[in-house]
Amino acid sequence: MDKVRVVLLFGPQSSGKGTQGMMLEKSLGIPHISTGRLLRVKMEKDLDFREKFNSFVLRGDLVPDQYIYEVLFDRLQEADCQKGFILDGYPRNLSQIKAMEKFLGDYFGSYELSVVNLLIPFESIVQRVSGRFVCSDCGQTYNIYLYPPKVEGVCDSCAGVLEKRADDQPEIIKNRYEIFNQQTVPVLDYYQNLDNVKIFNIDGEQTIDEIFKNIMAKLND
Ligand SMILES: [Zn+2]
């Protein structure tokens, strides 16, 4: 049997990693899991959780690890994750790496880990975020400049209503980008130093199809 395949998708907010994650899901046959999306679904169901979570998000801060572990590790034990999965937005710091390594080792035994790192400058992010909308039902993201929906304000996949996210505000974008650099760079450095982990740096300013082709070529190499 093939090893469990773990793909970690890195990139700042609006680097297109959500879109690439969905394309990879179809192509690789393993689910794309966004911790952000998982947490949003959890918040809809659990009001206490939502209240605590929102106090972090509205400041532009990262959510403490215990909130993420609870939701993510439950998800990874579902049937569709048993051959592997693509993680979007996780892990974001060294303690999350350690928690994930422990979970993966205990639950899956051996696994193969690849890191896909989408590179994009801050000025491009600001422009992209100003055009960004997300489906309120399925979480699919759109951008009126880069990948608009076929019908304005309506999701192509599920016909859900597209809306702006509460945390897509300029000062929050800047805060998130700074936190991303402060916390994610050490995560990449950590993986860079592991012999059994492959890191693929991808130019995130290419077209969606070009980025996808590059990622697939690296993963299949
Ligand atoms: Zn939708």
PDB file of C-alpha atoms and ligand atoms in Angstrom:
ATOM      1  CA  MET A   1       0.000   0.000   0.000  1.00  0.00           C
ATOM      2  CA  ASP A   2       1.198   3.508  -0.802  1.00  0.00           C
ATOM      3  CA  LYS A   3       2.279   5.755   2.024  1.00  0.00           C
ATOM      4  CA  VAL A   4      -0.208   8.324   3.283  1.00  0.00           C
ATOM      5  CA  ARG A   5       0.428  11.490   1.317  1.00  0.00           C
ATOM      6  CA  VAL A   6       0.468  14.765   3.226  1.00  0.00           C
ATOM      7  CA  VAL A   7       0.695  17.974   1.209  1.00  0.00           C
ATOM      8  CA  LEU A   8       1.083  21.251   3.107  1.00  0.00           C
ATOM      9  CA  LEU A   9       0.085  24.369   1.203  1.00  0.00           C
ATOM     10  CA  PHE A  10       1.772  27.574   2.320  1.00  0.00           C
ATOM     11  CA  GLY A  11       1.319  31.097   1.104  1.00  0.00           C
ATOM     12  CA  PRO A  12       0.096  34.381   2.515  1.00  0.00           C
ATOM     13  CA  GLN A  13      -3.571  35.346   2.510  1.00  0.00           C
ATOM     14  CA  SER A  14      -4.904  35.620  -1.047  1.00  0.00           C
ATOM     15  CA  SER A  15      -1.932  33.820  -2.612  1.00  0.00           C
ATOM     16  CA  GLY A  16      -4.443  31.513  -4.330  1.00  0.00           C
ATOM     17  CA  LYS A  17      -3.736  28.521  -2.147  1.00  0.00           C
ATOM     18  CA  GLY A  18      -7.443  27.824  -1.604  1.00  0.00           C
ATOM     19  CA  THR A  19      -7.971  27.556  -5.357  1.00  0.00           C
ATOM     20  CA  GLN A  20      -4.880  25.403  -5.844  1.00  0.00           C
ATOM     21  CA  GLY A  21      -5.969  23.208  -2.944  1.00  0.00           C
ATOM     22  CA  MET A  22      -9.292  22.463  -4.622  1.00  0.00           C
ATOM     23  CA  MET A  23      -7.582  21.689  -7.954  1.00  0.00           C
ATOM     24  CA  LEU A  24      -5.093  19.404  -6.201  1.00  0.00           C
ATOM     25  CA  GLU A  25      -7.931  17.651  -4.396  1.00  0.00           C
ATOM     26  CA  LYS A  26      -9.510  16.651  -7.725  1.00  0.00           C
ATOM     27  CA  SER A  27      -6.222  15.691  -9.309  1.00  0.00           C
ATOM     28  CA  LEU A  28      -4.678  13.763  -6.414  1.00  0.00           C
ATOM     29  CA  GLY A  29      -7.937  12.255  -5.095  1.00  0.00           C
ATOM     30  CA  ILE A  30      -7.277  13.351  -1.512  1.00  0.00           C
ATOM     31  CA  PRO A  31      -9.262  16.041   0.333  1.00  0.00           C
ATOM     32  CA  HIS A  32      -8.210  19.667   0.587  1.00  0.00           C
ATOM     33  CA  ILE A  33      -8.652  20.757   4.178  1.00  0.00           C
ATOM     34  CA  SER A  34      -8.613  24.405   5.129  1.00  0.00           C
ATOM     35  CA  THR A  35      -8.295  24.925   8.856  1.00  0.00           C
ATOM     36  CA  GLY A  36      -9.902  28.334   8.344  1.00  0.00           C
ATOM     37  CA  ARG A  37     -12.917  26.723   6.691  1.00  0.00           C
ATOM     38  CA  LEU A  38     -13.134  23.960   9.320  1.00  0.00           C
ATOM     39  CA  LEU A  39     -13.123  26.583  12.045  1.00  0.00           C
ATOM     40  CA  ARG A  40     -15.792  28.660  10.336  1.00  0.00           C
ATOM     41  CA  VAL A  41     -18.084  25.615  10.083  1.00  0.00           C
ATOM     42  CA  LYS A  42     -17.453  24.800  13.745  1.00  0.00           C
ATOM     43  CA  MET A  43     -18.325  28.382  14.681  1.00  0.00           C
ATOM     44  CA  GLU A  44     -21.650  28.145  12.908  1.00  0.00           C
ATOM     45  CA  LYS A  45     -22.581  25.160  15.049  1.00  0.00           C
ATOM     46  CA  ASP A  46     -21.026  26.140  18.365  1.00  0.00           C
ATOM     47  CA  LEU A  47     -21.833  29.615  19.691  1.00  0.00           C
ATOM     48  CA  ASP A  48     -19.422  29.544  22.660  1.00  0.00           C
ATOM     49  CA  PHE A  49     -16.631  28.553  20.343  1.00  0.00           C
ATOM     50  CA  ARG A  50     -17.619  31.310  17.939  1.00  0.00           C
ATOM     51  CA  GLU A  51     -17.531  34.013  20.588  1.00  0.00           C
ATOM     52  CA  LYS A  52     -14.016  33.090  21.713  1.00  0.00           C
ATOM     53  CA  PHE A  53     -12.772  32.597  18.157  1.00  0.00           C
ATOM     54  CA  ASN A  54     -14.129  35.934  16.887  1.00  0.00           C
ATOM     55  CA  SER A  55     -12.302  37.883  19.556  1.00  0.00           C
ATOM     56  CA  PHE A  56      -9.030  36.737  17.922  1.00  0.00           C
ATOM     57  CA  VAL A  57     -10.049  37.050  14.276  1.00  0.00           C
ATOM     58  CA  LEU A  58     -11.408  40.578  14.612  1.00  0.00           C
ATOM     59  CA  ARG A  59      -8.068  41.730  15.962  1.00  0.00           C
ATOM     60  CA  GLY A  60      -6.310  39.985  13.053  1.00  0.00           C
ATOM     61  CA  ASP A  61      -4.558  37.618  15.470  1.00  0.00           C
ATOM     62  CA  LEU A  62      -4.023  33.907  14.982  1.00  0.00           C
ATOM     63  CA  VAL A  63      -6.316  31.582  16.888  1.00  0.00           C
ATOM     64  CA  PRO A  64      -4.674  29.647  19.787  1.00  0.00           C
ATOM     65  CA  ASP A  65      -3.598  26.117  18.939  1.00  0.00           C
ATOM     66  CA  GLN A  66      -6.035  24.204  21.115  1.00  0.00           C
ATOM     67  CA  TYR A  67      -8.962  25.438  19.007  1.00  0.00           C
ATOM     68  CA  ILE A  68      -7.350  24.165  15.854  1.00  0.00           C
ATOM     69  CA  TYR A  69      -6.242  20.762  17.184  1.00  0.00           C
ATOM     70  CA  GLU A  70      -9.714  19.891  18.385  1.00  0.00           C
ATOM     71  CA  VAL A  71     -11.306  20.524  15.009  1.00  0.00           C
ATOM     72  CA  LEU A  72      -8.503  19.432  12.667  1.00  0.00           C
ATOM     73  CA  PHE A  73      -7.513  16.119  14.229  1.00  0.00           C
ATOM     74  CA  ASP A  74     -11.161  15.008  14.285  1.00  0.00           C
ATOM     75  CA  ARG A  75     -11.379  15.804  10.591  1.00  0.00           C
ATOM     76  CA  LEU A  76      -8.205  13.861   9.699  1.00  0.00           C
ATOM     77  CA  GLN A  77      -9.676  10.672  11.153  1.00  0.00           C
ATOM     78  CA  GLU A  78     -12.550  10.658   8.682  1.00  0.00           C
ATOM     79  CA  ALA A  79     -12.632   8.026   5.921  1.00  0.00           C
ATOM     80  CA  ASP A  80     -11.670  10.300   3.028  1.00  0.00           C
ATOM     81  CA  CYS A  81      -8.351  11.227   4.692  1.00  0.00           C
ATOM     82  CA  GLN A  82      -6.997   7.688   4.974  1.00  0.00           C
ATOM     83  CA  LYS A  83      -4.912   7.888   1.778  1.00  0.00           C
ATOM     84  CA  GLY A  84      -3.745  11.392   2.502  1.00  0.00           C
ATOM     85  CA  PHE A  85      -4.857  15.002   2.518  1.00  0.00           C
ATOM     86  CA  ILE A  86      -3.875  18.522   1.571  1.00  0.00           C
ATOM     87  CA  LEU A  87      -3.621  20.995   4.440  1.00  0.00           C
ATOM     88  CA  ASP A  88      -4.193  24.663   3.787  1.00  0.00           C
ATOM     89  CA  GLY A  89      -3.240  27.053   6.576  1.00  0.00           C
ATOM     90  CA  TYR A  90      -1.622  24.549   8.924  1.00  0.00           C
ATOM     91  CA  PRO A  91       0.795  24.195  10.688  1.00  0.00           C
ATOM     92  CA  ARG A  92       1.645  27.842  11.365  1.00  0.00           C
ATOM     93  CA  ASN A  93       4.176  27.542  14.178  1.00  0.00           C
ATOM     94  CA  LEU A  94       6.595  25.085  15.713  1.00  0.00           C
ATOM     95  CA  SER A  95       4.249  23.873  18.433  1.00  0.00           C
ATOM     96  CA  GLN A  96       1.634  23.087  15.758  1.00  0.00           C
ATOM     97  CA  ILE A  97       4.292  21.163  13.808  1.00  0.00           C
ATOM     98  CA  LYS A  98       5.116  19.081  16.865  1.00  0.00           C
ATOM     99  CA  ALA A  99       1.442  18.424  17.624  1.00  0.00           C
ATOM    100  CA  MET A 100       0.819  17.409  14.015  1.00  0.00           C
ATOM    101  CA  GLU A 101       3.893  15.156  13.856  1.00  0.00           C
ATOM    102  CA  LYS A 102       2.706  13.392  16.971  1.00  0.00           C
ATOM    103  CA  PHE A 103      -0.824  12.984  15.646  1.00  0.00           C
ATOM    104  CA  LEU A 104       0.352  11.745  12.214  1.00  0.00           C
ATOM    105  CA  GLY A 105       2.868   9.338  13.738  1.00  0.00           C
ATOM    106  CA  ASP A 106       0.370   7.923  16.231  1.00  0.00           C
ATOM    107  CA  TYR A 107      -2.547   7.694  13.827  1.00  0.00           C
ATOM    108  CA  PHE A 108      -1.042   6.974  10.389  1.00  0.00           C
ATOM    109  CA  GLY A 109       2.387   5.541  11.244  1.00  0.00           C
ATOM    110  CA  SER A 110       4.454   6.399   8.181  1.00  0.00           C
ATOM    111  CA  TYR A 111       3.564   9.150   5.746  1.00  0.00           C
ATOM    112  CA  GLU A 112       5.154  11.204   2.977  1.00  0.00           C
ATOM    113  CA  LEU A 113       5.201  14.970   3.488  1.00  0.00           C
ATOM    114  CA  SER A 114       5.594  17.634   0.793  1.00  0.00           C
ATOM    115  CA  VAL A 115       5.445  21.388   1.249  1.00  0.00           C
ATOM    116  CA  VAL A 116       4.146  23.652  -1.512  1.00  0.00           C
ATOM    117  CA  ASN A 117       5.086  27.284  -0.871  1.00  0.00           C
ATOM    118  CA  LEU A 118       3.369  29.951  -2.991  1.00  0.00           C
ATOM    119  CA  LEU A 119       5.420  33.140  -3.234  1.00  0.00           C
ATOM    120  CA  ILE A 120       3.712  36.489  -3.751  1.00  0.00           C
ATOM    121  CA  PRO A 121       4.682  40.092  -2.841  1.00  0.00           C
ATOM    122  CA  PHE A 122       2.651  42.183  -0.397  1.00  0.00           C
ATOM    123  CA  GLU A 123       1.494  44.773  -2.998  1.00  0.00           C
ATOM    124  CA  SER A 124      -0.123  42.005  -5.044  1.00  0.00           C
ATOM    125  CA  ILE A 125      -1.913  40.709  -1.979  1.00  0.00           C
ATOM    126  CA  VAL A 126      -3.489  44.071  -1.233  1.00  0.00           C
ATOM    127  CA  GLN A 127      -4.839  44.288  -4.779  1.00  0.00           C
ATOM    128  CA  ARG A 128      -6.175  40.741  -4.728  1.00  0.00           C
ATOM    129  CA  VAL A 129      -7.894  41.017  -1.369  1.00  0.00           C
ATOM    130  CA  SER A 130      -9.795  44.082  -2.531  1.00  0.00           C
ATOM    131  CA  GLY A 131     -11.487  41.862  -5.149  1.00  0.00           C
ATOM    132  CA  ARG A 132     -12.061  38.805  -3.057  1.00  0.00           C
ATOM    133  CA  PHE A 133     -15.391  37.113  -2.275  1.00  0.00           C
ATOM    134  CA  VAL A 134     -16.173  33.784  -0.636  1.00  0.00           C
ATOM    135  CA  CYS A 135     -19.189  31.494  -0.999  1.00  0.00           C
ATOM    136  CA  SER A 136     -21.247  31.559   2.190  1.00  0.00           C
ATOM    137  CA  ASP A 137     -22.285  27.929   1.594  1.00  0.00           C
ATOM    138  CA  CYS A 138     -19.308  25.924   0.277  1.00  0.00           C
ATOM    139  CA  GLY A 139     -16.370  28.239   1.029  1.00  0.00           C
ATOM    140  CA  GLN A 140     -15.143  28.484  -2.578  1.00  0.00           C
ATOM    141  CA  THR A 141     -13.226  31.734  -3.079  1.00  0.00           C
ATOM    142  CA  TYR A 142     -13.519  34.094  -6.046  1.00  0.00           C
ATOM    143  CA  ASN A 143     -11.750  37.235  -7.135  1.00  0.00           C
ATOM    144  CA  ILE A 144     -13.401  39.753  -9.448  1.00  0.00           C
ATOM    145  CA  TYR A 145      -9.980  40.475 -11.033  1.00  0.00           C
ATOM    146  CA  LEU A 146      -8.454  37.012 -11.193  1.00  0.00           C
ATOM    147  CA  TYR A 147     -11.206  34.399 -11.224  1.00  0.00           C
ATOM    148  CA  PRO A 148     -14.671  35.964 -11.214  1.00  0.00           C
ATOM    149  CA  PRO A 149     -17.826  33.841 -10.850  1.00  0.00           C
ATOM    150  CA  LYS A 150     -19.874  33.301 -14.047  1.00  0.00           C
ATOM    151  CA  VAL A 151     -22.756  35.238 -12.502  1.00  0.00           C
ATOM    152  CA  GLU A 152     -21.932  38.210 -10.266  1.00  0.00           C
ATOM    153  CA  GLY A 153     -22.440  37.458  -6.577  1.00  0.00           C
ATOM    154  CA  VAL A 154     -23.343  33.771  -7.144  1.00  0.00           C
ATOM    155  CA  CYS A 155     -21.176  30.675  -6.546  1.00  0.00           C
ATOM    156  CA  ASP A 156     -20.437  28.597  -9.692  1.00  0.00           C
ATOM    157  CA  SER A 157     -20.282  25.357  -7.703  1.00  0.00           C
ATOM    158  CA  CYS A 158     -23.359  25.524  -5.495  1.00  0.00           C
ATOM    159  CA  ALA A 159     -25.235  28.749  -6.407  1.00  0.00           C
ATOM    160  CA  GLY A 160     -24.602  30.053  -2.860  1.00  0.00           C
ATOM    161  CA  VAL A 161     -24.362  33.770  -2.092  1.00  0.00           C
ATOM    162  CA  LEU A 162     -20.878  35.311  -2.389  1.00  0.00           C
ATOM    163  CA  GLU A 163     -19.821  37.701   0.345  1.00  0.00           C
ATOM    164  CA  LYS A 164     -16.799  39.603   1.665  1.00  0.00           C
ATOM    165  CA  ARG A 165     -15.109  38.106   4.659  1.00  0.00           C
ATOM    166  CA  ALA A 166     -15.212  40.211   7.847  1.00  0.00           C
ATOM    167  CA  ASP A 167     -11.427  39.998   8.133  1.00  0.00           C
ATOM    168  CA  ASP A 168     -10.657  41.336   4.610  1.00  0.00           C
ATOM    169  CA  GLN A 169      -9.917  44.871   5.892  1.00  0.00           C
ATOM    170  CA  PRO A 170      -6.668  46.741   5.029  1.00  0.00           C
ATOM    171  CA  GLU A 171      -5.236  46.998   8.543  1.00  0.00           C
ATOM    172  CA  ILE A 172      -6.126  43.376   9.230  1.00  0.00           C
ATOM    173  CA  ILE A 173      -4.498  42.300   5.939  1.00  0.00           C
ATOM    174  CA  LYS A 174      -1.267  44.011   6.958  1.00  0.00           C
ATOM    175  CA  ASN A 175      -1.361  42.531  10.437  1.00  0.00           C
ATOM    176  CA  ARG A 176      -1.973  39.048   9.008  1.00  0.00           C
ATOM    177  CA  TYR A 177       0.847  39.389   6.510  1.00  0.00           C
ATOM    178  CA  GLU A 178       3.283  40.383   9.243  1.00  0.00           C
ATOM    179  CA  ILE A 179       2.159  37.513  11.442  1.00  0.00           C
ATOM    180  CA  PHE A 180       2.451  35.200   8.432  1.00  0.00           C
ATOM    181  CA  ASN A 181       6.081  36.180   7.907  1.00  0.00           C
ATOM    182  CA  GLN A 182       6.994  36.097  11.588  1.00  0.00           C
ATOM    183  CA  GLN A 183       5.486  32.689  12.215  1.00  0.00           C
ATOM    184  CA  THR A 184       5.520  30.833   8.898  1.00  0.00           C
ATOM    185  CA  VAL A 185       9.112  31.526   7.895  1.00  0.00           C
ATOM    186  CA  PRO A 186      10.407  29.506  10.895  1.00  0.00           C
ATOM    187  CA  VAL A 187       8.002  26.703   9.902  1.00  0.00           C
ATOM    188  CA  LEU A 188       9.473  26.597   6.393  1.00  0.00           C
ATOM    189  CA  ASP A 189      12.996  26.721   7.871  1.00  0.00           C
ATOM    190  CA  TYR A 190      12.122  23.745  10.033  1.00  0.00           C
ATOM    191  CA  TYR A 191      10.994  21.681   7.034  1.00  0.00           C
ATOM    192  CA  GLN A 192      13.943  22.882   4.960  1.00  0.00           C
ATOM    193  CA  ASN A 193      16.229  21.133   7.423  1.00  0.00           C
ATOM    194  CA  LEU A 194      14.456  17.767   7.260  1.00  0.00           C
ATOM    195  CA  ASP A 195      15.853  15.309   4.697  1.00  0.00           C
ATOM    196  CA  ASN A 196      12.586  13.428   4.228  1.00  0.00           C
ATOM    197  CA  VAL A 197      10.467  16.518   3.457  1.00  0.00           C
ATOM    198  CA  LYS A 198      10.360  18.063  -0.027  1.00  0.00           C
ATOM    199  CA  ILE A 199       9.796  21.815  -0.277  1.00  0.00           C
ATOM    200  CA  PHE A 200       8.587  23.305  -3.553  1.00  0.00           C
ATOM    201  CA  ASN A 201       8.740  27.082  -3.958  1.00  0.00           C
ATOM    202  CA  ILE A 202       6.233  28.200  -6.595  1.00  0.00           C
ATOM    203  CA  ASP A 203       5.874  31.644  -8.207  1.00  0.00           C
ATOM    204  CA  GLY A 204       2.357  32.675  -7.117  1.00  0.00           C
ATOM    205  CA  GLU A 205       2.058  35.475  -9.683  1.00  0.00           C
ATOM    206  CA  GLN A 206       1.578  33.119 -12.648  1.00  0.00           C
ATOM    207  CA  THR A 207      -1.890  32.189 -13.917  1.00  0.00           C
ATOM    208  CA  ILE A 208      -3.884  29.678 -11.895  1.00  0.00           C
ATOM    209  CA  ASP A 209      -3.292  26.970 -14.534  1.00  0.00           C
ATOM    210  CA  GLU A 210       0.443  27.641 -14.707  1.00  0.00           C
ATOM    211  CA  ILE A 211       0.757  27.487 -10.926  1.00  0.00           C
ATOM    212  CA  PHE A 212      -1.208  24.241 -10.873  1.00  0.00           C
ATOM    213  CA  LYS A 213       0.950  22.662 -13.603  1.00  0.00           C
ATOM    214  CA  ASN A 214       4.105  23.646 -11.738  1.00  0.00           C
ATOM    215  CA  ILE A 215       2.856  22.165  -8.491  1.00  0.00           C
ATOM    216  CA  MET A 216       1.775  18.879 -10.143  1.00  0.00           C
ATOM    217  CA  ALA A 217       5.108  18.563 -11.955  1.00  0.00           C
ATOM    218  CA  LYS A 218       6.970  18.933  -8.652  1.00  0.00           C
ATOM    219  CA  LEU A 219       4.691  16.562  -6.740  1.00  0.00           C
ATOM    220  CA  ASN A 220       4.936  13.886  -9.442  1.00  0.00           C
ATOM    221  CA  ASP A 221       8.679  14.246  -9.888  1.00  0.00           C
TER     222      ASP A 221
HETATM  223 ZN    ZN B   1     -20.594  27.640  -3.175  1.00  0.00          ZN
END
